[in-house]
XYZ file of C-alpha atoms in Angstrom:
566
model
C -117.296 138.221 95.613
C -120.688 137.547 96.773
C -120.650 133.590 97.616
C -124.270 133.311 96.606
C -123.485 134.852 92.836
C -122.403 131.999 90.281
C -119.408 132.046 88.539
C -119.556 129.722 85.491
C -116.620 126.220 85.842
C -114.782 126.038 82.562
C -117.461 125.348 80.325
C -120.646 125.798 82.684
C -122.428 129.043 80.344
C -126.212 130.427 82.196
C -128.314 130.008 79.717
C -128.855 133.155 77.666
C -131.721 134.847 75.590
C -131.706 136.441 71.961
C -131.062 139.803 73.388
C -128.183 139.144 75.601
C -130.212 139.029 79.198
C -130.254 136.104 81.430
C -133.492 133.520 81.249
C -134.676 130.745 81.577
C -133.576 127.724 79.914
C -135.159 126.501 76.781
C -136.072 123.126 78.594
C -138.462 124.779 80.616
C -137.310 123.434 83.692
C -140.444 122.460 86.389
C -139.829 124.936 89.255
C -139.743 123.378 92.481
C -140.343 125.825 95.311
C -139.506 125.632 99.333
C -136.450 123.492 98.454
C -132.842 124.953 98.284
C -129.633 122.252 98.465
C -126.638 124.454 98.549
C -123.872 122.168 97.493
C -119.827 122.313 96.192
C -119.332 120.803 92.748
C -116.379 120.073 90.921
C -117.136 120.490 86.559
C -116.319 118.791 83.464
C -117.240 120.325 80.481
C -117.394 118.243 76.990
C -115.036 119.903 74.680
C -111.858 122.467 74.920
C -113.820 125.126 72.327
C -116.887 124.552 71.683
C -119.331 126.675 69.070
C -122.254 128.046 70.354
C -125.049 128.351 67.494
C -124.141 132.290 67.018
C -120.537 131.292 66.377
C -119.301 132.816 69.326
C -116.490 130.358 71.317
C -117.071 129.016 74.540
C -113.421 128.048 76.359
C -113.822 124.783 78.429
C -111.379 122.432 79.863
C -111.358 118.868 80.868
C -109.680 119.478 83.767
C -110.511 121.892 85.817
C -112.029 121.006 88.693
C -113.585 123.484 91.068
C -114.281 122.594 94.899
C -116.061 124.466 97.873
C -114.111 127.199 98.886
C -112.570 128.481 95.615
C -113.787 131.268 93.370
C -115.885 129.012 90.964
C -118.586 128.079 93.349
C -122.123 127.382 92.023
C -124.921 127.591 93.915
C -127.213 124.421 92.885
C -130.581 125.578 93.547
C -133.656 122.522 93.740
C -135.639 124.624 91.489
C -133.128 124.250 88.865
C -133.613 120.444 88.356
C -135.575 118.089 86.569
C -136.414 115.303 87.433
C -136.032 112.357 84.969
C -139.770 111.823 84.350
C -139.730 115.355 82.915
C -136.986 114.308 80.152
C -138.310 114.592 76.490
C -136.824 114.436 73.359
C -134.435 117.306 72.623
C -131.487 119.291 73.735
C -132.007 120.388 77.194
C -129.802 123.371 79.061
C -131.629 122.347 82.037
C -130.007 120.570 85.394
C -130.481 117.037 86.025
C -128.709 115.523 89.836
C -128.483 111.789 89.781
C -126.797 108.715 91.539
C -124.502 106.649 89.297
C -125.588 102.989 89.769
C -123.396 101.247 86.900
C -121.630 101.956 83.842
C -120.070 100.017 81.000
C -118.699 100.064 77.653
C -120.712 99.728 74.737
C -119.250 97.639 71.814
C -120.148 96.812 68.369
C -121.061 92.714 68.780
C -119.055 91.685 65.543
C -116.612 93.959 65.506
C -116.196 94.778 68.923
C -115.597 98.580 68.250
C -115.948 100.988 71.393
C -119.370 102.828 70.478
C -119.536 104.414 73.736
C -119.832 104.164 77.061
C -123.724 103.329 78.616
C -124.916 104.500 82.362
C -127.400 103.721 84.610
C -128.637 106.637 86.657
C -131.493 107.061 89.541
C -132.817 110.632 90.715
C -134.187 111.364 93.873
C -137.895 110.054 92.834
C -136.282 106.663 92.444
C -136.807 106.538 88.578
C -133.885 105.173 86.483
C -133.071 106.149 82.982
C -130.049 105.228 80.950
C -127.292 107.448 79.872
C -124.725 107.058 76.988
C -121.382 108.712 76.286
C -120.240 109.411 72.856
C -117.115 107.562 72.007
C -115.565 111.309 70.980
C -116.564 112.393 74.151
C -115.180 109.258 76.341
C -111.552 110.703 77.289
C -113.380 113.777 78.678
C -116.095 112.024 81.149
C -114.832 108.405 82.188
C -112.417 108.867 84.692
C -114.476 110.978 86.309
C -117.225 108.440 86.584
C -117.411 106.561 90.456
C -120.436 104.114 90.861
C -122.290 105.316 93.831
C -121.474 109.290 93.295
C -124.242 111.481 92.942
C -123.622 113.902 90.276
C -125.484 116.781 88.105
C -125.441 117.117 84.887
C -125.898 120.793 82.787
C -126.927 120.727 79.118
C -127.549 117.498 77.723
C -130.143 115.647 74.911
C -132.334 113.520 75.183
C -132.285 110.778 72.431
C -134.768 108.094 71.859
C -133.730 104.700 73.544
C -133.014 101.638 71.745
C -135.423 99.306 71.303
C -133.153 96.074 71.735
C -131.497 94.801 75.265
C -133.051 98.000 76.796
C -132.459 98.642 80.149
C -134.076 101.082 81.833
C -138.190 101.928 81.571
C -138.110 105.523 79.666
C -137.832 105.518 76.181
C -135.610 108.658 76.636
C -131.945 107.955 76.532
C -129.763 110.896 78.496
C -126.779 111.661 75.982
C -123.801 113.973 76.647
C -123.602 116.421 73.881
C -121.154 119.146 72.627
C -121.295 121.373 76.031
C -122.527 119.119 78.470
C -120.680 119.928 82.131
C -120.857 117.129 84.684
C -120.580 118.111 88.024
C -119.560 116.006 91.142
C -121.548 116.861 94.321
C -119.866 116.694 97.047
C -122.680 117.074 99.722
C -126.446 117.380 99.427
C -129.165 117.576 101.655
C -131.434 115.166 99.281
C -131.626 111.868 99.352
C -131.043 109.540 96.303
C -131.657 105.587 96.127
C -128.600 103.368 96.117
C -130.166 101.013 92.946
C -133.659 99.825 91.638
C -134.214 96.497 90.309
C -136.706 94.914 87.332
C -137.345 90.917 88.759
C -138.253 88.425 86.295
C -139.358 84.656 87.511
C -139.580 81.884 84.976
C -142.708 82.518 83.165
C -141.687 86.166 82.211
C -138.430 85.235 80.818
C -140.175 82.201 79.134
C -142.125 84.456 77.394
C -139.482 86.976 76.462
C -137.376 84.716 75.108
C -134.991 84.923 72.250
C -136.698 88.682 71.414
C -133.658 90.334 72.392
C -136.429 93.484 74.112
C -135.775 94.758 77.561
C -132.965 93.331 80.131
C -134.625 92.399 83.390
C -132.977 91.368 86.509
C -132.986 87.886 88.376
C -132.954 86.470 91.893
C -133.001 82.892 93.340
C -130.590 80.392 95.034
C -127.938 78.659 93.415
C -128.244 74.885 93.367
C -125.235 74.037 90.971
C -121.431 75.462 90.406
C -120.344 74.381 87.378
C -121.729 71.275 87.894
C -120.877 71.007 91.248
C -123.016 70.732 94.234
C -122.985 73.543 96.280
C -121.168 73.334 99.152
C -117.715 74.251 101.397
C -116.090 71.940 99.715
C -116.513 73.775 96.555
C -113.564 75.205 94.694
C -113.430 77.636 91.638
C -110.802 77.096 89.244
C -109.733 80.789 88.271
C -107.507 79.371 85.424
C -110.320 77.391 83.878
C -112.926 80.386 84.472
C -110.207 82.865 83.010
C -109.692 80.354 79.755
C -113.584 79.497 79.346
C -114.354 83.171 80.182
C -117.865 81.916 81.701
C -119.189 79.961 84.699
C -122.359 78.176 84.161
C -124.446 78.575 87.638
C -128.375 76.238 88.084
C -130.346 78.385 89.820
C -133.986 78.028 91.061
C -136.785 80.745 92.310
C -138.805 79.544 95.161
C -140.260 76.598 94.398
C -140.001 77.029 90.341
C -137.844 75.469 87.642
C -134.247 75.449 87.711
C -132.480 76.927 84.879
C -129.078 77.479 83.779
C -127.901 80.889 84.191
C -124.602 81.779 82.641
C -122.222 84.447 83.979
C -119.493 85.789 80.946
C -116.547 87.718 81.139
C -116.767 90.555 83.598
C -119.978 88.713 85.829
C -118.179 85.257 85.575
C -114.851 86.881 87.266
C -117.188 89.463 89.801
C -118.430 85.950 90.692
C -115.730 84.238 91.280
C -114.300 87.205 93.242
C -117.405 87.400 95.661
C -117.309 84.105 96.098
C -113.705 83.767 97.110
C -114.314 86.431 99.666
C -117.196 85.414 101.129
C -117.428 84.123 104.942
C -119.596 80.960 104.202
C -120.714 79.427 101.132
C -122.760 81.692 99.332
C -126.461 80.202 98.251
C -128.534 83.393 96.641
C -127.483 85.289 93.648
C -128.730 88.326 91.714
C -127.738 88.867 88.515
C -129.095 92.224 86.533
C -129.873 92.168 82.959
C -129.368 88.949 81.923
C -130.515 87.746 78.247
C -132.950 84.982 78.560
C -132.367 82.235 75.340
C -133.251 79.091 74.336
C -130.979 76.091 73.585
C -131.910 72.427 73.629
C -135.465 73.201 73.847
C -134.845 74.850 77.734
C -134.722 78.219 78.621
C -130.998 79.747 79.472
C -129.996 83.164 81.056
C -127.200 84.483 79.792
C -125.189 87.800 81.295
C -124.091 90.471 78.988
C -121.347 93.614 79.808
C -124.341 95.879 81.299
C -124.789 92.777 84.328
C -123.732 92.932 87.915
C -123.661 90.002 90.130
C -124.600 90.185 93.679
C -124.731 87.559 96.771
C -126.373 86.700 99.751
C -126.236 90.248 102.075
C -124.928 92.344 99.461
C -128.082 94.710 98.669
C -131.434 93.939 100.088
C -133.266 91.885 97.712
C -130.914 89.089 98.655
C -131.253 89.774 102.150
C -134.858 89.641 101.803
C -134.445 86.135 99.642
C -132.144 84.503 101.840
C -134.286 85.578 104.667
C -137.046 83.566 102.960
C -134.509 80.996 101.812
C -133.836 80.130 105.798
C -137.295 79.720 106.204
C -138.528 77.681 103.175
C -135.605 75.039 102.347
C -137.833 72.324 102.067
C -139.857 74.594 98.919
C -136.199 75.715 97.872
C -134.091 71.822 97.778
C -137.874 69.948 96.410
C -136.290 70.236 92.293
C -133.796 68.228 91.344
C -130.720 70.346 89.560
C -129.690 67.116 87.285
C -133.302 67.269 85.563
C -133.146 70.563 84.293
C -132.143 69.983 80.970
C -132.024 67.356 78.102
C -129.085 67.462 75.608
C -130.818 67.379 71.585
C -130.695 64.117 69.988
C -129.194 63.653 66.247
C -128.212 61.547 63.598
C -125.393 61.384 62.122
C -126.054 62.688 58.589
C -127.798 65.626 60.972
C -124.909 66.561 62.790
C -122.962 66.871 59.427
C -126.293 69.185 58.026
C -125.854 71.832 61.351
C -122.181 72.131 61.012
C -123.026 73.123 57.169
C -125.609 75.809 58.768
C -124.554 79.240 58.835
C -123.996 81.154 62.202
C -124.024 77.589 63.933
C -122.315 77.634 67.331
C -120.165 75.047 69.330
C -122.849 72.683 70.852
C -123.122 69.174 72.179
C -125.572 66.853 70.890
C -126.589 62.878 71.701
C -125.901 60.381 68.953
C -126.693 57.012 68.563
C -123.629 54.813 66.752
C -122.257 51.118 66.157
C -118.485 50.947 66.167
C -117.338 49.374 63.008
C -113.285 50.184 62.955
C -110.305 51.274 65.261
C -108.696 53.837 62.652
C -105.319 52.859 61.798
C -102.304 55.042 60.571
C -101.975 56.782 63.839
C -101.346 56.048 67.483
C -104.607 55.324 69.839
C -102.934 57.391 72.265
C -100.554 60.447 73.357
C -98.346 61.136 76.277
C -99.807 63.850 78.053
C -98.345 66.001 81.317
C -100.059 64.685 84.449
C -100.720 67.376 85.435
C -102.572 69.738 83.149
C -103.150 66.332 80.779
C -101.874 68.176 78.119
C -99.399 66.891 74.863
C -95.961 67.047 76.583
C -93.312 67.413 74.406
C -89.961 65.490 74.265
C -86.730 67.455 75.732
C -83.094 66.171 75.565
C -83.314 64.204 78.506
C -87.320 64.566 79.972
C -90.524 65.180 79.277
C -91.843 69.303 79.165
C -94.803 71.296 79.426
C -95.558 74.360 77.316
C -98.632 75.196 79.381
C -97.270 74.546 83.149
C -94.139 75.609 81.432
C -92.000 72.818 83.191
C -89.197 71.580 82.047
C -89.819 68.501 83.490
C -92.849 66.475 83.896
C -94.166 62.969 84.589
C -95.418 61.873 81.207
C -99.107 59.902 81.111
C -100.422 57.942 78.587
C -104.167 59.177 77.485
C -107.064 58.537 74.920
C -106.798 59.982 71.430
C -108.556 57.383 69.739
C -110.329 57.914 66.103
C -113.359 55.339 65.360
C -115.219 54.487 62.298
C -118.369 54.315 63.281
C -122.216 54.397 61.520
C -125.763 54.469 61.880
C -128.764 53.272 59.477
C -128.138 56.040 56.795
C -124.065 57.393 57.554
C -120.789 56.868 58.993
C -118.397 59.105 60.327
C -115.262 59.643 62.657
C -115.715 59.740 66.327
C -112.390 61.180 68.377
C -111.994 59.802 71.764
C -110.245 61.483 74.285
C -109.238 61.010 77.898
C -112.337 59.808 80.210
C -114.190 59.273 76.803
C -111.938 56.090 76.375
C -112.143 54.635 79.700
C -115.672 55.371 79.527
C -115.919 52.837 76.131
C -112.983 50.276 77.299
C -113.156 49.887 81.222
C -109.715 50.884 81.579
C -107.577 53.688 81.630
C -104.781 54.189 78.638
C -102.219 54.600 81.160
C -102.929 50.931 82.392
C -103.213 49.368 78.933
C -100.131 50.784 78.135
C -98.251 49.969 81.119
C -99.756 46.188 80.496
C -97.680 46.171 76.903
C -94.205 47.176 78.246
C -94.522 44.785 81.158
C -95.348 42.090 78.448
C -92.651 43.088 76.439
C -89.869 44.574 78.135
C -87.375 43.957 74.769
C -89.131 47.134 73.177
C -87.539 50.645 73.989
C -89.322 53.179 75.447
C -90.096 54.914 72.034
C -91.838 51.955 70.973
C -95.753 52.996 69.741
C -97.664 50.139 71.924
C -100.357 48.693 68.924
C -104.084 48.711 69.217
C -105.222 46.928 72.473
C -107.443 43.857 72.471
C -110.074 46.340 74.665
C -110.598 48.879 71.855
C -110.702 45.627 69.716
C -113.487 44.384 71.446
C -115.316 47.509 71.289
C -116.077 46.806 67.021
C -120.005 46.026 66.706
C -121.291 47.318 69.793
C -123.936 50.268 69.465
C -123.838 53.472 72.611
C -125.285 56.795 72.873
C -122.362 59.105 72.890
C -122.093 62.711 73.551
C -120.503 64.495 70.681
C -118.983 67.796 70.692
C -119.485 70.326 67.437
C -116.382 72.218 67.633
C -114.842 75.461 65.907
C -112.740 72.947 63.964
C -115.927 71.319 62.826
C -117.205 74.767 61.735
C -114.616 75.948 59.739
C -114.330 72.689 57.921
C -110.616 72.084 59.103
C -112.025 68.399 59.989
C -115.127 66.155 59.616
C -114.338 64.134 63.033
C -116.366 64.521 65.680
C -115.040 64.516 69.444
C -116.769 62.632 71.668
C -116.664 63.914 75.097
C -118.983 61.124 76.879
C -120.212 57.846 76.561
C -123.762 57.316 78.234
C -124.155 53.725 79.943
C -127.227 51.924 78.609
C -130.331 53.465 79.528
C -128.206 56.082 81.105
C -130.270 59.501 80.497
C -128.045 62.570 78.835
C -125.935 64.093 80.975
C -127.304 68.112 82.124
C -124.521 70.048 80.913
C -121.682 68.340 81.885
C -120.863 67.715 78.254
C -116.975 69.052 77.851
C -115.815 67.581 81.207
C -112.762 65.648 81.872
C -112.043 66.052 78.387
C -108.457 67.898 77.014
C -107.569 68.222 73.744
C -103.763 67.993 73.094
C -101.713 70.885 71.164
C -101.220 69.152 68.317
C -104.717 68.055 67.653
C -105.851 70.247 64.783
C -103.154 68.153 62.794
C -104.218 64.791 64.415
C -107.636 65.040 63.722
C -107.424 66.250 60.065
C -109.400 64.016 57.535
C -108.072 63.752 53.994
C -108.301 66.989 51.704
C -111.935 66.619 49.838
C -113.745 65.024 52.500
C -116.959 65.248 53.019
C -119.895 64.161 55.026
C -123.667 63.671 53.788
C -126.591 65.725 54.052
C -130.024 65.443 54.762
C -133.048 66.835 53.788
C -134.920 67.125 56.702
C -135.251 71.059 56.785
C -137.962 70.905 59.886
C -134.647 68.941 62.265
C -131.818 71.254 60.800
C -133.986 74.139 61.819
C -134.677 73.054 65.139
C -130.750 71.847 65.113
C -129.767 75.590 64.439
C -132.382 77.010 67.474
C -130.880 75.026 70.114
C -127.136 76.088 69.303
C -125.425 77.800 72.485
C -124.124 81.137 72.388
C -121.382 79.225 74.167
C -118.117 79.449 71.675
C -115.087 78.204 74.091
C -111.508 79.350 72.931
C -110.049 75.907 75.228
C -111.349 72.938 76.143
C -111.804 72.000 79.406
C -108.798 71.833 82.097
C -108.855 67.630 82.775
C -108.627 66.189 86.163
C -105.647 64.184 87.363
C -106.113 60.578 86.878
């Protein structure tokens, strides 16, 4: 055989005209002349048997896979191509050759059905466009797909893009259809781009806020790590980032605000990878895509699947940054991290109207309160693992651990502490746990109860210690706290309200460091449940429950916060 003929890969059909002789494609494909790239490709075609409009059967496979040197060879001429600017609406028989920068699966936000799988693609011009995978057509393509591979891709359509969390600049979307054929290549004498990038600063994303429009892309230097200053002293906790599923990074742009950024899911665990790799501690990040939102009146960048994290020298935006970063780190350390944001003040009767909103989130708010009881009818405090600070439970002889899954621990007495407490209009039930208590008392549980036995060394050890004179003392004194709307609080499985700090006076709110130090045990959901019929009073005040309901985080998390060790 002639190695410059072309014999049509499993699925790969020249286009054809009405009267059975070869032609040109209906695209209408832009001839480029004085440019031939001879390359090997291996095929994929979209379906086993397919229908061409005159009925006629086209046999494909999803496997065969044809290299230089066999009998299916194609010849990939330049003058076969488009380029992506010449996309239009349509099915296309025309050739398109493209770098894979990304991919990612595309799910249904409530339901979280697969709808597909969504690509980003650059040709050799440099422009990008974004390609999407049928969920029929899924098994046939995926495994096939290598980020970084330059590809080419016969027969496709072009559909109109989405108009929300777009991310790409052509309002042409490149779908696989019925007899689409993807080919690998191998080798080719043109060049492709490794990756493009859309940059946002502050004021864009500012103004783009809460739209849900196009994704861009950020760059900066990271001032905070989950609260922690950045430095080599600095150590993720995988097990906390695996339960939270997010790590919540301040990052700053030259000399402009900081804002929180938060990485979810796949980004937060790419992060934590990098970062665990990484020679010296890491101080510029890129994140792609990222959803800019407001909550507590400040602007917040949140990651979504279609995001990529990237560090210091990893492509060369960030080598440009951190080149001006090594330069400027007076301009770069001038804002303060712990000013970025201000947690949302509320009332008590205003905290009960938001968790009565519907499609409110788990947020944090500051609240005002006098103390007027120590609850009775249950302990003040639990015996928690010292390690992991959560409930242990009582063996035959020890104390064990469901979640270090020891069966024998060092038991430590903690907070759990239930309040009455009021303001000038309501009362309700604050829930004090762990550094929450201290934080009120001055002392630690642990000591208070250690104080008891050694006071009364008759009792046995299962003796429940009673209310201490410190949480006595407590009654008529007014603090800001920091209370936590949870899930519980949501779904109206209890009215009490955990408080996860308690501010010093004059002390200004904390900037996101809301959840910290605080565990709750196993068997809280039945600790903290109110009598059956309980309810809390409303307000009226539909201009504050509005803005209550705008500054909700996205952030829902499914644990509460690993404690430290006392």
């Amino acid at each position: 055989m002639d190695s410059k003929s072309i014999s049509p890969v499993s699925g790969d059909v020249p286009s054809t005209k009405p009267n059975g002789k070869g032609g040109v494609s209906s695209a209408a494909p832009i001839i480029r002349t004085g440019q031939i790239a001879v390359s090997s490709a291996k095929s994929v075609s979209g379906d086993r048997m397919l229908k061409r409009p005159n009925g006629k059967g086209v046999a494909c496979s999803d496997t065969s896979l044809t290299r230089s040197g066999g009998s299916n060879v194609e010849v990939a001429k330049s003058n076969e191509a488009l380029f992506f600017r010449d996309v239009g609406f349509g099915p296309h028989e025309g050739v398109l050759r493209f770098r894979l920068i990304h991919f990612w699966e595309a799910r249904n936000a409530l339901t979280k059905t697969l709808m597909g799988i969504e690509l980003l693609m650059i040709d050799e011009q440099g422009t990008v466009i974004q390609g999407f995978i049928p969920p029929g057509r899924i098994d046939t393509y995926l495994r096939h797909l290598i980020v970084g591979s330059i590809y080419r891709l016969t027969n496709f359509y072009g559909s109109k893009s989405k108009v929300v969390y777009r991310v790409a600049d052509p309002n042409v979307t490149i779908t696989f259809s019925w007899n689409s054929v993807l080919s690998v290549l191998d080798s080719s004498s043109v060049l492709f781009p490794e990756d493009r990038f859309r940059f946002h600063g502050y004021e864009e994303f500012e103004a783009a806020c809460d739209l849900k429009g196009d994704l861009y892309d950020y760059v900066g230097h990271i001032k905070l790590v989950n609260e922690q200053a950045l430095n080599d002293s600095l150590v993720l906790d995988e097990d906390e980032i695996a339960s939270t599923r997010r790590i919540l990074v301040h990052v700053q742009t030259y000399g402009g605000p900081v804002m929180k950024l938060y990485l979810w899911d796949k980004a937060a665990m790419d992060f934590c990878g990098k970062y665990k790799v990484h020679g010296n501690t890491p101080s510029v990040i890129l994140v792609t895509t990222v959803n800019p939102k407001r909550f507590g009146g400040c602007l917040t960048l949140s990651s979504l699947s279609s995001s990529r994290v990237f560090l210091d020298m990893d492509v060369q935006p960030t080598r440009d940054y951190l080149a001006w970063l090594g330069s400027n780190s007076d301009i770069a350390n001038s804002v303060n991290a712990d000013i970025v944001t201000k947690t949302e003040t509320a009332t008590i009767g205003e905290l009960f109207s938001y968790m009565k909103l519907e499609g409110s989130k788990v947020a944090w708010f500051e609240c005002s309160a006098t103390i007027d009881d120590v609850m009775h009818g249950s302990s003040w405090y639990y015996i928690a693992c010292a390690g992991c600070k959560t409930k242990a439970t009582k063996g035959p002889t020890t104390l064990m651990c469901k979640k270090c899954g020891k069966a024998e621990v060092v038991g430590v007495a903690e907070y759990l502490t239930k309040l009455s407490v009021y303001d000038i209009n309501d009362h309700a039930t604050f829930v004090f746990l762990g550094d929450a208590g201290r934080e009120l008392t001055g002392k630690k549980a642990s000591e208070l109860v250690e104080s008891y036995f050694e006071a009364n060394e008759v009792v046995g050890d299962d003796h429940v210690v009673p209310v201490p004179q410190a949480l006595i003392d407590t009654i008529g004194q007014t603090h800001k706290f920091i209370v936590k709307i949870s899930d519980h609080n949501l779904t109206g499985k209890t009215l009490a309200l955990t408080v996860t700090k308690v501010l010093p006076p004059e002390a200004p709110a904390p900037e996101g460091n809301l959840e910290k130090h605080v565990i709750v045990p196993v068997a809280n959901e039945e600790t903290l449940q109110l009598a059956d019929g309980e309810d809390g009073p409303s307000v009226g005040n539909e201009e504050f429950t509005e803005r209550l309901k705008r500054s909700a985080d996205v952030i829902e998390l499914e644990e509460v916060k690993r404690a430290k060790s006392a």
